Amino acid sequence: MNTTPNLTKNQSLVLDVLTRSEAPLSAYTILDKLRDSGFRAPLQVYRALDKLIEMGIAHRLESLNSFVACAHANESCCGHAHGHGHHGTVAFAICESCGQVNEFHDHAIDDRLAGWAKERKFKPSKTTIEIRGLCEACMH
Amino acid sequence: MNTTPNLTKNQSLVLDVLTRSEAPLSAYTILDKLRDSGFRAPLQVYRALDKLIEMGIAHRLESLNSFVACAHANESCCGHAHGHGHHGTVAFAICESCGQVNEFHDHAIDDRLAGWAKERKFKPSKTTIEIRGLCEACMH
DNA sequence: GTTCGTTGTGTTATGCTATAACGTGTGGCA
DNA sequence: TGCCACACGTTATAGCATAACACAACGAAC
Ligand SMILES: [Zn+2]
Ligand SMILES: [Zn+2]
Ligand SMILES: [Zn+2]
Ligand SMILES: [Zn+2]
């Protein structure tokens, strides 16, 4: 099974940097890490990120203006098929001390939001759920 | 206008602009609208916004880098006291066509997120929930 | 194989968002 | 009076994102 469908060179480089990183990275940080690989301009990063996000193998954290590799790229979780280009709504818990990010999803929350939307005839396209706080390791 | 305690002049001006607006406003848009009132620099807007948000009478929309007046400032909803300086986690439905924002909260979602956090000993400080999509009026 | 549209790429310039750093003024209070 | 906390004003700078243009690579259509 091929988990990574035909990434271009730039997309692979960006995904690689994201995957290796413990914490989310800003586009400009990614750029700096890829200068030795030939990257010269922000747009090279943003274009790669756009595609990776579109494919569902990277995510943007709105509250940080940063990006992470998807933690579920090759899983199918809770019996829901989950890779292949896009997955459902996902939530992030972000530690404000160590920067670690935990990606998860919760069908009860999804259902609740979907219910709200249906009642009001609102058609969701993208949902952001981000919890900022302190992880267990960083609490005193 | 504002039943709110002791806002400074700049804070009142910013809140007023937000309240009158149908859609979220960026800090720089607010600045432009307040030039005639003497505003000259972004920081004047950001400082006022910081306080308003801290008081819970304005909100930041992370996915838009924009700001709205709180829709619940003077309500106590679902039997939960709700004004007075800060209220619980709130969600936003944002129409990508007309820009209209609908602020709501859902205790089931709150409970779910709180449960997730408790299980992992994660201590939340601020939670962002934003649904982008199309409102009923804007659907074809 | 040539034509042509699509997609990725490279580069420069620009615009939008947010904060640092420093200084002033005002009101409350010992 | 002296002090402190806090709002305010201003300039400069940092950080995030896209517009606009040009070129190369690829595959499908003819
Ligand atoms: Zn994911
Ligand atoms: Zn941590
Ligand atoms: Zn509110
Ligand atoms: Zn709409």
CSV table of C-alpha atoms (C1' of nucleotides) and ligand atoms in Angstrom, one decimal:
chain,number,residue,atom,x,y,z
A,1,MET,CA,0.0,0.0,0.0
A,2,ASN,CA,1.3,3.4,-0.9
A,3,THR,CA,0.6,5.9,1.8
A,4,THR,CA,2.1,8.9,0.0
A,5,PRO,CA,0.6,9.6,-3.4
A,6,ASN,CA,3.0,11.3,-5.7
A,7,LEU,CA,4.3,14.2,-3.7
A,8,THR,CA,6.4,16.7,-5.6
A,9,LYS,CA,9.9,17.5,-4.5
A,10,ASN,CA,8.9,20.6,-2.7
A,11,GLN,CA,5.9,19.0,-1.0
A,12,SER,CA,8.1,16.1,0.2
A,13,LEU,CA,10.7,18.5,1.6
A,14,VAL,CA,8.1,20.5,3.5
A,15,LEU,CA,6.3,17.4,4.8
A,16,ASP,CA,9.6,16.0,5.9
A,17,VAL,CA,10.4,19.0,7.9
A,18,LEU,CA,7.0,19.0,9.5
A,19,THR,CA,7.1,15.3,10.3
A,20,ARG,CA,10.5,15.6,12.0
A,21,SER,CA,9.4,18.5,14.1
A,22,GLU,CA,8.2,18.1,17.7
A,23,ALA,CA,6.2,21.3,17.5
A,24,PRO,CA,4.2,23.2,15.0
A,25,LEU,CA,6.3,25.3,12.6
A,26,SER,CA,5.5,28.6,10.9
A,27,ALA,CA,5.9,28.9,7.2
A,28,TYR,CA,9.0,31.1,7.6
A,29,THR,CA,10.6,28.7,10.0
A,30,ILE,CA,10.1,25.9,7.4
A,31,LEU,CA,11.6,28.2,4.8
A,32,ASP,CA,14.7,28.7,7.0
A,33,LYS,CA,15.1,24.9,7.5
A,34,LEU,CA,14.9,24.4,3.7
A,35,ARG,CA,17.3,27.0,2.5
A,36,ASP,CA,20.0,24.5,2.2
A,37,SER,CA,17.7,22.4,0.0
A,38,GLY,CA,17.3,25.3,-2.4
A,39,PHE,CA,14.2,27.1,-1.0
A,40,ARG,CA,14.5,30.9,-1.4
A,41,ALA,CA,11.0,32.4,-1.0
A,42,PRO,CA,8.0,32.0,1.3
A,43,LEU,CA,5.7,31.2,-1.6
A,44,GLN,CA,7.5,27.9,-2.2
A,45,VAL,CA,6.6,26.9,1.3
A,46,TYR,CA,3.0,28.2,1.1
A,47,ARG,CA,2.3,26.5,-2.1
A,48,ALA,CA,3.6,23.2,-0.8
A,49,LEU,CA,1.6,23.6,2.4
A,50,ASP,CA,-1.6,24.4,0.5
A,51,LYS,CA,-1.4,21.1,-1.3
A,52,LEU,CA,-0.4,19.1,1.7
A,53,ILE,CA,-3.4,20.5,3.6
A,54,GLU,CA,-5.7,19.9,0.7
A,55,MET,CA,-4.5,16.3,0.7
A,56,GLY,CA,-5.2,16.1,4.5
A,57,ILE,CA,-1.6,15.2,5.4
A,58,ALA,CA,-0.8,18.5,7.1
A,59,HIS,CA,-2.9,20.9,9.1
A,60,ARG,CA,-2.9,24.5,9.8
A,61,LEU,CA,-3.2,25.7,13.4
A,62,GLU,CA,-5.2,28.9,13.2
A,63,SER,CA,-4.4,30.2,16.6
A,64,LEU,CA,-0.6,29.9,16.0
A,65,ASN,CA,-0.3,30.7,12.3
A,66,SER,CA,1.6,27.4,12.2
A,67,PHE,CA,1.5,24.0,10.6
A,68,VAL,CA,1.8,20.4,11.6
A,69,ALA,CA,2.0,17.1,9.9
A,70,CYS,CA,-1.2,15.0,10.3
A,71,ALA,CA,-0.9,12.6,13.1
A,72,HIS,CA,-3.4,10.2,11.5
A,73,ALA,CA,-2.3,10.1,8.0
A,74,ASN,CA,-2.2,6.3,7.8
A,75,GLU,CA,-4.7,5.3,10.4
A,76,SER,CA,-8.3,4.5,10.0
A,77,CYS,CA,-9.7,5.2,13.4
A,78,CYS,CA,-13.0,4.5,15.1
A,79,GLY,CA,-13.9,2.4,12.1
A,80,HIS,CA,-14.0,5.5,10.0
A,81,ALA,CA,-11.9,5.3,6.9
A,82,HIS,CA,-9.6,8.2,7.3
A,83,GLY,CA,-6.6,8.6,5.0
A,84,HIS,CA,-7.0,8.9,1.3
A,85,GLY,CA,-7.0,12.6,0.7
A,86,HIS,CA,-9.1,14.0,3.5
A,87,HIS,CA,-10.4,13.2,6.9
A,88,GLY,CA,-13.1,14.6,9.1
A,89,THR,CA,-13.1,17.4,11.6
A,90,VAL,CA,-10.2,17.2,14.0
A,91,ALA,CA,-9.3,19.0,17.2
A,92,PHE,CA,-6.0,20.0,18.6
A,93,ALA,CA,-4.7,20.4,22.1
A,94,ILE,CA,-1.7,22.7,22.1
A,95,CYS,CA,0.6,23.1,25.0
A,96,GLU,CA,1.6,26.7,25.4
A,97,SER,CA,4.7,25.8,27.3
A,98,CYS,CA,6.3,23.0,25.4
A,99,GLY,CA,4.5,23.5,22.1
A,100,GLN,CA,3.5,19.9,21.8
A,101,VAL,CA,0.3,19.3,19.8
A,102,ASN,CA,-2.1,16.5,20.3
A,103,GLU,CA,-4.5,15.8,17.3
A,104,PHE,CA,-7.7,14.0,18.0
A,105,HIS,CA,-11.3,13.8,16.9
A,106,ASP,CA,-14.5,13.2,18.7
A,107,HIS,CA,-17.6,12.1,17.0
A,108,ALA,CA,-19.9,13.4,19.7
A,109,ILE,CA,-18.5,16.9,19.1
A,110,ASP,CA,-18.8,16.4,15.3
A,111,ASP,CA,-22.4,15.4,15.7
A,112,ARG,CA,-23.2,18.3,18.0
A,113,LEU,CA,-21.8,20.8,15.5
A,114,ALA,CA,-23.4,19.1,12.6
A,115,GLY,CA,-26.7,19.2,14.5
A,116,TRP,CA,-26.4,22.9,15.2
A,117,ALA,CA,-25.5,23.5,11.5
A,118,LYS,CA,-28.4,21.5,10.2
A,119,GLU,CA,-31.0,23.2,12.4
A,120,ARG,CA,-29.9,26.6,11.0
A,121,LYS,CA,-29.3,25.4,7.5
A,122,PHE,CA,-25.7,26.4,7.7
A,123,LYS,CA,-23.4,24.5,5.4
A,124,PRO,CA,-20.0,23.9,7.0
A,125,SER,CA,-16.9,23.8,4.9
A,126,LYS,CA,-14.1,23.8,7.4
A,127,THR,CA,-14.2,23.5,11.2
A,128,THR,CA,-11.4,24.6,13.6
A,129,ILE,CA,-11.2,23.3,17.1
A,130,GLU,CA,-8.1,24.3,19.1
A,131,ILE,CA,-7.5,24.0,22.8
A,132,ARG,CA,-4.7,26.1,24.2
A,133,GLY,CA,-3.4,25.1,27.6
A,134,LEU,CA,-0.8,23.2,29.5
A,135,CYS,CA,0.0,19.5,29.0
A,136,GLU,CA,0.5,17.2,31.9
A,137,ALA,CA,4.3,17.3,31.6
A,138,CYS,CA,4.3,21.1,31.8
A,139,MET,CA,2.0,21.5,34.8
A,140,HIS,CA,3.6,22.1,38.2
B,1,MET,CA,-25.1,51.9,24.3
B,2,ASN,CA,-22.9,50.1,26.6
B,3,THR,CA,-24.1,48.8,29.9
B,4,THR,CA,-20.5,48.0,30.6
B,5,PRO,CA,-18.4,49.2,33.4
B,6,ASN,CA,-15.8,52.0,33.0
B,7,LEU,CA,-14.5,51.6,29.5
B,8,THR,CA,-11.8,54.0,28.6
B,9,LYS,CA,-12.3,56.4,25.7
B,10,ASN,CA,-10.3,54.2,23.2
B,11,GLN,CA,-12.0,51.0,24.4
B,12,SER,CA,-15.4,52.6,24.0
B,13,LEU,CA,-14.6,53.8,20.5
B,14,VAL,CA,-13.3,50.4,19.4
B,15,LEU,CA,-16.3,48.5,20.9
B,16,ASP,CA,-18.6,50.9,19.3
B,17,VAL,CA,-17.2,50.3,15.9
B,18,LEU,CA,-17.4,46.5,16.4
B,19,THR,CA,-20.9,46.7,17.7
B,20,ARG,CA,-22.1,48.7,14.7
B,21,SER,CA,-20.5,46.3,12.2
B,22,GLU,CA,-22.4,43.5,10.6
B,23,ALA,CA,-19.2,41.5,10.0
B,24,PRO,CA,-15.9,40.9,11.9
B,25,LEU,CA,-13.3,43.6,11.5
B,26,SER,CA,-9.5,43.4,11.3
B,27,ALA,CA,-7.5,45.6,13.6
B,28,TYR,CA,-6.4,47.8,10.7
B,29,THR,CA,-9.9,48.2,9.4
B,30,ILE,CA,-10.9,49.4,12.9
B,31,LEU,CA,-8.0,51.8,12.8
B,32,ASP,CA,-9.2,53.2,9.5
B,33,LYS,CA,-12.7,53.7,10.9
B,34,LEU,CA,-11.3,55.6,13.9
B,35,ARG,CA,-8.8,57.9,12.2
B,36,ASP,CA,-11.4,60.7,12.4
B,37,SER,CA,-11.6,60.1,16.1
B,38,GLY,CA,-7.9,60.6,16.5
B,39,PHE,CA,-6.5,57.1,16.1
B,40,ARG,CA,-3.1,57.1,14.5
B,41,ALA,CA,-1.5,53.7,15.1
B,42,PRO,CA,-2.4,50.0,15.2
B,43,LEU,CA,-1.3,49.7,18.8
B,44,GLN,CA,-4.1,51.9,20.0
B,45,VAL,CA,-6.5,49.4,18.5
B,46,TYR,CA,-4.7,46.3,19.7
B,47,ARG,CA,-4.5,47.6,23.2
B,48,ALA,CA,-8.2,48.4,23.4
B,49,LEU,CA,-9.0,45.0,21.9
B,50,ASP,CA,-6.8,43.2,24.4
B,51,LYS,CA,-8.8,44.7,27.2
B,52,LEU,CA,-12.2,44.2,25.6
B,53,ILE,CA,-11.3,40.5,25.0
B,54,GLU,CA,-10.0,40.1,28.5
B,55,MET,CA,-13.4,41.5,29.7
B,56,GLY,CA,-15.2,39.1,27.5
B,57,ILE,CA,-17.1,41.7,25.5
B,58,ALA,CA,-15.2,41.2,22.3
B,59,HIS,CA,-13.8,38.1,20.7
B,60,ARG,CA,-11.0,37.3,18.3
B,61,LEU,CA,-11.7,35.0,15.4
B,62,GLU,CA,-8.5,33.1,14.9
B,63,SER,CA,-9.3,31.9,11.4
B,64,LEU,CA,-9.9,35.4,10.2
B,65,ASN,CA,-7.5,37.5,12.2
B,66,SER,CA,-10.5,39.6,13.0
B,67,PHE,CA,-12.6,40.7,15.9
B,68,VAL,CA,-16.3,40.9,16.8
B,69,ALA,CA,-18.3,42.3,19.7
B,70,CYS,CA,-19.7,39.7,22.0
B,71,ALA,CA,-23.2,38.7,21.1
B,72,HIS,CA,-24.1,37.7,24.6
B,73,ALA,CA,-22.6,40.5,26.6
B,74,ASN,CA,-25.8,41.2,28.5
B,75,GLU,CA,-27.4,37.8,28.5
B,76,SER,CA,-27.3,35.0,30.9
B,77,CYS,CA,-28.2,32.0,28.8
B,78,CYS,CA,-29.1,28.4,29.6
B,79,GLY,CA,-29.3,29.4,33.2
B,80,HIS,CA,-25.6,30.1,33.3
B,81,ALA,CA,-24.6,33.5,34.5
B,82,HIS,CA,-22.7,34.8,31.6
B,83,GLY,CA,-21.6,38.4,31.5
B,84,HIS,CA,-19.5,40.1,34.2
B,85,GLY,CA,-16.0,39.8,32.9
B,86,HIS,CA,-15.8,36.4,31.2
B,87,HIS,CA,-18.0,33.7,29.9
B,88,GLY,CA,-17.4,30.1,29.0
B,89,THR,CA,-16.2,28.6,25.8
B,90,VAL,CA,-18.1,29.8,22.8
B,91,ALA,CA,-18.3,28.7,19.2
B,92,PHE,CA,-18.6,30.8,16.0
B,93,ALA,CA,-20.3,30.0,12.7
B,94,ILE,CA,-18.8,32.2,10.0
B,95,CYS,CA,-20.3,32.7,6.6
B,96,GLU,CA,-17.6,32.9,4.0
B,97,SER,CA,-19.9,34.6,1.6
B,98,CYS,CA,-21.6,37.4,3.6
B,99,GLY,CA,-19.2,37.5,6.5
B,100,GLN,CA,-22.0,37.2,9.1
B,101,VAL,CA,-21.0,35.6,12.4
B,102,ASN,CA,-23.2,33.6,14.7
B,103,GLU,CA,-21.9,33.2,18.2
B,104,PHE,CA,-23.2,30.3,20.3
B,105,HIS,CA,-22.3,27.8,22.9
B,106,ASP,CA,-23.0,24.2,23.5
B,107,HIS,CA,-22.6,22.6,26.9
B,108,ALA,CA,-22.4,19.1,25.4
B,109,ILE,CA,-19.3,20.2,23.4
B,110,ASP,CA,-17.8,21.9,26.4
B,111,ASP,CA,-18.3,18.8,28.5
B,112,ARG,CA,-16.8,16.6,25.8
B,113,LEU,CA,-13.7,18.8,25.5
B,114,ALA,CA,-13.4,19.1,29.2
B,115,GLY,CA,-13.6,15.3,29.5
B,116,TRP,CA,-10.9,14.8,27.0
B,117,ALA,CA,-8.7,17.3,28.8
B,118,LYS,CA,-9.3,15.7,32.2
B,119,GLU,CA,-8.5,12.2,31.0
B,120,ARG,CA,-5.1,13.5,29.7
B,121,LYS,CA,-4.5,15.9,32.6
B,122,PHE,CA,-4.4,18.7,30.1
B,123,LYS,CA,-5.3,22.1,31.6
B,124,PRO,CA,-7.1,24.3,29.0
B,125,SER,CA,-6.7,28.0,29.1
B,126,LYS,CA,-8.5,29.1,25.9
B,127,THR,CA,-10.6,27.1,23.4
B,128,THR,CA,-11.3,28.1,19.9
B,129,ILE,CA,-14.2,26.7,17.9
B,130,GLU,CA,-14.9,28.2,14.5
B,131,ILE,CA,-17.1,26.8,11.7
B,132,ARG,CA,-16.5,28.3,8.3
B,133,GLY,CA,-19.2,27.7,5.7
B,134,LEU,CA,-22.2,29.2,4.1
B,135,CYS,CA,-25.2,30.6,5.9
B,136,GLU,CA,-28.8,29.8,4.8
B,137,ALA,CA,-29.2,33.1,3.1
B,138,CYS,CA,-26.0,32.6,1.0
B,139,MET,CA,-26.8,29.1,-0.2
B,140,HIS,CA,-28.1,28.7,-3.7
C,1,DG,C1',5.5,14.8,-33.1
C,2,DT,C1',3.2,19.2,-32.4
C,3,DT,C1',-0.1,21.8,-30.0
C,4,DC,C1',-2.1,23.0,-25.9
C,5,DG,C1',-3.7,23.2,-21.3
C,6,DT,C1',-2.5,22.1,-16.6
C,7,DT,C1',0.4,22.1,-12.8
C,8,DG,C1',4.7,22.9,-10.4
C,9,DT,C1',8.3,26.1,-10.0
C,10,DG,C1',11.3,30.4,-9.3
C,11,DT,C1',11.6,35.4,-8.3
C,12,DT,C1',10.4,40.1,-7.0
C,13,DA,C1',7.6,43.1,-4.9
C,14,DT,C1',4.0,44.2,-2.0
C,15,DG,C1',0.4,44.1,1.5
C,16,DC,C1',-1.6,42.7,5.9
C,17,DT,C1',-1.1,41.5,10.9
C,18,DA,C1',1.2,42.2,15.4
C,19,DT,C1',4.5,43.8,18.8
C,20,DA,C1',8.9,46.1,20.7
C,21,DA,C1',10.6,50.0,22.8
C,22,DC,C1',10.4,54.3,24.6
C,23,DG,C1',8.2,58.4,26.4
C,24,DT,C1',4.1,61.2,28.3
C,25,DG,C1',0.2,62.1,31.2
C,26,DT,C1',-3.2,61.3,34.7
C,27,DG,C1',-5.4,59.7,38.9
C,28,DG,C1',-5.2,57.3,43.4
C,29,DC,C1',-3.0,56.9,47.6
C,30,DA,C1',0.6,56.6,51.4
D,1,DT,C1',5.1,65.2,47.9
D,2,DG,C1',6.5,61.2,46.1
D,3,DC,C1',5.2,57.0,44.3
D,4,DC,C1',2.8,53.6,41.5
D,5,DA,C1',-0.4,51.7,38.2
D,6,DC,C1',-2.3,52.3,34.1
D,7,DA,C1',-3.9,54.3,29.9
D,8,DC,C1',-2.2,56.7,26.0
D,9,DG,C1',0.9,58.4,21.9
D,10,DT,C1',4.5,57.5,18.5
D,11,DT,C1',8.1,55.4,15.7
D,12,DA,C1',10.2,51.5,14.2
D,13,DT,C1',10.4,46.7,13.3
D,14,DA,C1',9.1,41.9,13.2
D,15,DG,C1',6.2,38.3,11.4
D,16,DC,C1',2.7,36.3,8.2
D,17,DA,C1',0.7,35.9,3.5
D,18,DT,C1',-0.2,36.8,-1.4
D,19,DA,C1',-0.1,39.3,-6.2
D,20,DA,C1',2.0,39.2,-10.5
D,21,DC,C1',4.9,37.6,-13.8
D,22,DA,C1',7.9,34.2,-16.1
D,23,DC,C1',9.5,29.7,-17.2
D,24,DA,C1',9.7,24.5,-17.3
D,25,DA,C1',7.7,19.9,-17.2
D,26,DC,C1',4.1,16.8,-18.2
D,27,DG,C1',0.3,14.5,-20.4
D,28,DA,C1',-3.7,14.4,-23.4
D,29,DA,C1',-5.6,15.6,-28.0
D,30,DC,C1',-5.1,16.1,-32.6
E,1,ZN,ZN,-4.9,14.9,10.7
E,2,ZN,ZN,3.8,20.9,27.5
E,3,ZN,ZN,-19.3,36.3,23.6
E,4,ZN,ZN,-23.9,34.4,4.4
